[in-house]
PDB file of C-alpha atoms in Angstrom:
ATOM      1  CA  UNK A   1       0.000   0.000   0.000  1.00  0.00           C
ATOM      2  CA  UNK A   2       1.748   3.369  -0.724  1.00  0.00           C
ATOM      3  CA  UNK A   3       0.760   5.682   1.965  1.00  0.00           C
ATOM      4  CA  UNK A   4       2.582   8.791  -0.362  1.00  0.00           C
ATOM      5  CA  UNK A   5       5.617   8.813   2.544  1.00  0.00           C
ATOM      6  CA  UNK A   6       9.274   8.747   1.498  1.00  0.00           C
ATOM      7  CA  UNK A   7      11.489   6.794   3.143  1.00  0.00           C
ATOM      8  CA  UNK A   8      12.781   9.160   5.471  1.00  0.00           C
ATOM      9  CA  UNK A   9       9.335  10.183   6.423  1.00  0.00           C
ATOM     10  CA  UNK A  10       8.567   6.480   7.309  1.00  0.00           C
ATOM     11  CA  UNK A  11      11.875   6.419   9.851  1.00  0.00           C
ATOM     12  CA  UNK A  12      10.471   9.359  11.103  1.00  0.00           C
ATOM     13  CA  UNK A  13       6.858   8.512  11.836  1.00  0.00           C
ATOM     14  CA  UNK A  14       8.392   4.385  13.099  1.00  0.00           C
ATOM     15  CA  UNK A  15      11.280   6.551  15.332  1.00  0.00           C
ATOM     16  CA  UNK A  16       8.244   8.713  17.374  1.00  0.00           C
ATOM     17  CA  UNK A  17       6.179   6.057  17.461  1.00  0.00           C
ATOM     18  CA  UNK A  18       2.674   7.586  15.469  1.00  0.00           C
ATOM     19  CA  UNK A  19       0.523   5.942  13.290  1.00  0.00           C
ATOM     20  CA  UNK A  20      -0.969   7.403  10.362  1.00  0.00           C
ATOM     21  CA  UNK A  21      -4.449   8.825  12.420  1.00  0.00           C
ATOM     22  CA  UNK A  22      -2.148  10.035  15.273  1.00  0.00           C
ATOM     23  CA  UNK A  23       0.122  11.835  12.627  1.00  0.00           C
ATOM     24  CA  UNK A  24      -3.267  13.148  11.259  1.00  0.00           C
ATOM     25  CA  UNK A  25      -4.443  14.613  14.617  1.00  0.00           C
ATOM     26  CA  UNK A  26      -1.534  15.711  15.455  1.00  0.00           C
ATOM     27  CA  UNK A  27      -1.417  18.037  12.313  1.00  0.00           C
ATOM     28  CA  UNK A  28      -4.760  19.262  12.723  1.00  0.00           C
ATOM     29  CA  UNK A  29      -4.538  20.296  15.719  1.00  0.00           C
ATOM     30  CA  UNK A  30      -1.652  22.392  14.850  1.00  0.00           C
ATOM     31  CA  UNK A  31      -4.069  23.919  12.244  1.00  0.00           C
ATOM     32  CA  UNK A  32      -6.270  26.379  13.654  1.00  0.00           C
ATOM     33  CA  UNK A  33      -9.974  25.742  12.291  1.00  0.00           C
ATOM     34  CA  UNK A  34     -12.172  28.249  10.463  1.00  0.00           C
ATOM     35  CA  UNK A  35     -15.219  26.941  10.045  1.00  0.00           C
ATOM     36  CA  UNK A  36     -17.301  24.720  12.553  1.00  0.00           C
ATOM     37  CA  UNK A  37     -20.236  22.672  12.397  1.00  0.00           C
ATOM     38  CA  UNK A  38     -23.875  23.692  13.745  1.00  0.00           C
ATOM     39  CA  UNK A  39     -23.009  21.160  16.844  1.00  0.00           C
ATOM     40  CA  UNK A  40     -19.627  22.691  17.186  1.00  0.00           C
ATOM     41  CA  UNK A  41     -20.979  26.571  17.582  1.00  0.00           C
ATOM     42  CA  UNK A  42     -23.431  25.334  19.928  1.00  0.00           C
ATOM     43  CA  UNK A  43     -20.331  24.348  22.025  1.00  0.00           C
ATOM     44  CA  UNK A  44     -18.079  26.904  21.354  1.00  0.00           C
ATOM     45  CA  UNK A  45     -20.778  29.638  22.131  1.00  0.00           C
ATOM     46  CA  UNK A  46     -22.866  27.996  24.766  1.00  0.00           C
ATOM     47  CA  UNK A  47     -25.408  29.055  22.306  1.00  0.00           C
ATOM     48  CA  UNK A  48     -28.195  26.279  21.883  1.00  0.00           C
ATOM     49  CA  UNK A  49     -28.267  24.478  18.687  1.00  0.00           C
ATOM     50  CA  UNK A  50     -31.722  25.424  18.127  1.00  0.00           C
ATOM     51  CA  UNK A  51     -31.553  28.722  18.519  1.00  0.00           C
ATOM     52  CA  UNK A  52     -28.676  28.657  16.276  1.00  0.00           C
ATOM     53  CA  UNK A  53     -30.629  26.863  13.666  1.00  0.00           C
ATOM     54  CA  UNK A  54     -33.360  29.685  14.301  1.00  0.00           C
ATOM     55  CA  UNK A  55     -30.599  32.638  13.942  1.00  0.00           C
ATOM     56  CA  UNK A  56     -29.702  30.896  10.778  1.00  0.00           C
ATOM     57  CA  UNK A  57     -32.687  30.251   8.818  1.00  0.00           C
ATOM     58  CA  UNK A  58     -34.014  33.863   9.964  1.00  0.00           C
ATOM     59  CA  UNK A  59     -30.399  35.458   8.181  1.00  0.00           C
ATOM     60  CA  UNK A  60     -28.896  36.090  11.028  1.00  0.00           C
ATOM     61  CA  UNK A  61     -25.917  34.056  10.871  1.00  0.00           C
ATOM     62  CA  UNK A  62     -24.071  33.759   7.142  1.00  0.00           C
ATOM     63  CA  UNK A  63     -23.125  29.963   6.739  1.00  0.00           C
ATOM     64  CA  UNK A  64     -21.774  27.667   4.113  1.00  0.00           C
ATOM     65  CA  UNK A  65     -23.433  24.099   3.062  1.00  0.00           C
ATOM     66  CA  UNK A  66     -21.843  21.420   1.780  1.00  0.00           C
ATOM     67  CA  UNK A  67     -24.054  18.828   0.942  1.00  0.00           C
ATOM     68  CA  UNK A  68     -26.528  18.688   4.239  1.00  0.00           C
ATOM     69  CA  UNK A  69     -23.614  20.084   6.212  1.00  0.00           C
ATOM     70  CA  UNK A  70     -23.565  23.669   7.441  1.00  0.00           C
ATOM     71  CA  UNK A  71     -20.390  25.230   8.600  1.00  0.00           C
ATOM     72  CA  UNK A  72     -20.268  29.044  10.502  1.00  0.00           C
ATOM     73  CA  UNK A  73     -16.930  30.832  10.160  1.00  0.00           C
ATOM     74  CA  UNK A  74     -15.496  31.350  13.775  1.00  0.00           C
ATOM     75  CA  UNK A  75     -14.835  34.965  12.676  1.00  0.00           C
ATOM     76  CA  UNK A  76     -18.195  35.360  11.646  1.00  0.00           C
ATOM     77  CA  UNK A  77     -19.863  33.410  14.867  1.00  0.00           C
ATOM     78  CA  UNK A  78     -16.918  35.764  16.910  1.00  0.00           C
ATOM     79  CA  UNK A  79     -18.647  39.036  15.028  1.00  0.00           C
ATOM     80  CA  UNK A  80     -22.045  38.653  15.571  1.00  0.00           C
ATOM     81  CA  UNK A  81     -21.519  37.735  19.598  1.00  0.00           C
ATOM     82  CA  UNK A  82     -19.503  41.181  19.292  1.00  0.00           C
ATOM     83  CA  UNK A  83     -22.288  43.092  17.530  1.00  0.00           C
ATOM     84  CA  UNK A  84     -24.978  41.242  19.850  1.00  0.00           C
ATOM     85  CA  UNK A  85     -23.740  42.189  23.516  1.00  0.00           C
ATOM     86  CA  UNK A  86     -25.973  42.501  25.888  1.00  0.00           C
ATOM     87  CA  UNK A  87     -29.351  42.027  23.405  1.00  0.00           C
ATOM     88  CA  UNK A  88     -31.627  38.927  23.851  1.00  0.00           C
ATOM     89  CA  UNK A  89     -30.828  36.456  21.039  1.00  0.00           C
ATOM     90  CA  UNK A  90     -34.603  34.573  21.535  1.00  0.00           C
ATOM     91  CA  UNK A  91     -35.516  38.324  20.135  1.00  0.00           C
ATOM     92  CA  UNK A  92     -35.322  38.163  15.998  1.00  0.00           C
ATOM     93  CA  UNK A  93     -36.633  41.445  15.713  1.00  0.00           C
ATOM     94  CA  UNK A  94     -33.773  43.045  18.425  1.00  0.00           C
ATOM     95  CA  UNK A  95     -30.946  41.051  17.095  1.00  0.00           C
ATOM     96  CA  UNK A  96     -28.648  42.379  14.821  1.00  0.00           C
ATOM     97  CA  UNK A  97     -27.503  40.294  11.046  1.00  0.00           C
ATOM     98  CA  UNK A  98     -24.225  39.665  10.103  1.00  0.00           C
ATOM     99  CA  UNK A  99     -23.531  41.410   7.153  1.00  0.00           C
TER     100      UNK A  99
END
């Protein structure tokens, strides 16, 4: 199976001891993320994932779909907390779009 590793990359990898996945993970988390699932806001925010999914479908919240998957920009999800300080977010008509 070529796993697309030189040799010296394979020494490497056998020397520390990582497989493939831990390699993987390792990278990733290395790699600051941009973009987060509906599941993953709701997490990051302490913002329920219904009201996100309420915020969304009323425009409130830009997203991105691929296939049935919707991703939020942290910068974006970072902005509209910003812009939304102190305002009640179960209020569509008080809270403020991202633009």
């Amino acid at each position: 199976m070529n796993d697309g590793l030189n040799v010296t990359q394979k020494k490497e990898r056998q020397s520390f001891g990582t497989s493939g996945h831990e390699e993987k993970n390792r990278v990733s988390r290395m790699v600051p993320r941009i973009g987060m699932t509906v599941d993953e806001t709701a997490d990051y925010t302490g913002i329920g994932r219904t009201t996100l999914r309420h915020l969304i479908r009323s425009g409130k919240i830009p997203t991105l779909k691929i296939g049935r998957k919707t991703i939020i920009r942290v910068d974006t999800m970072e902005y509209f907390l910003k812009i939304n300080e102190g305002l009640n977010l179960l209020d569509n008509d008080e809270v403020r779009a991202v633009k």
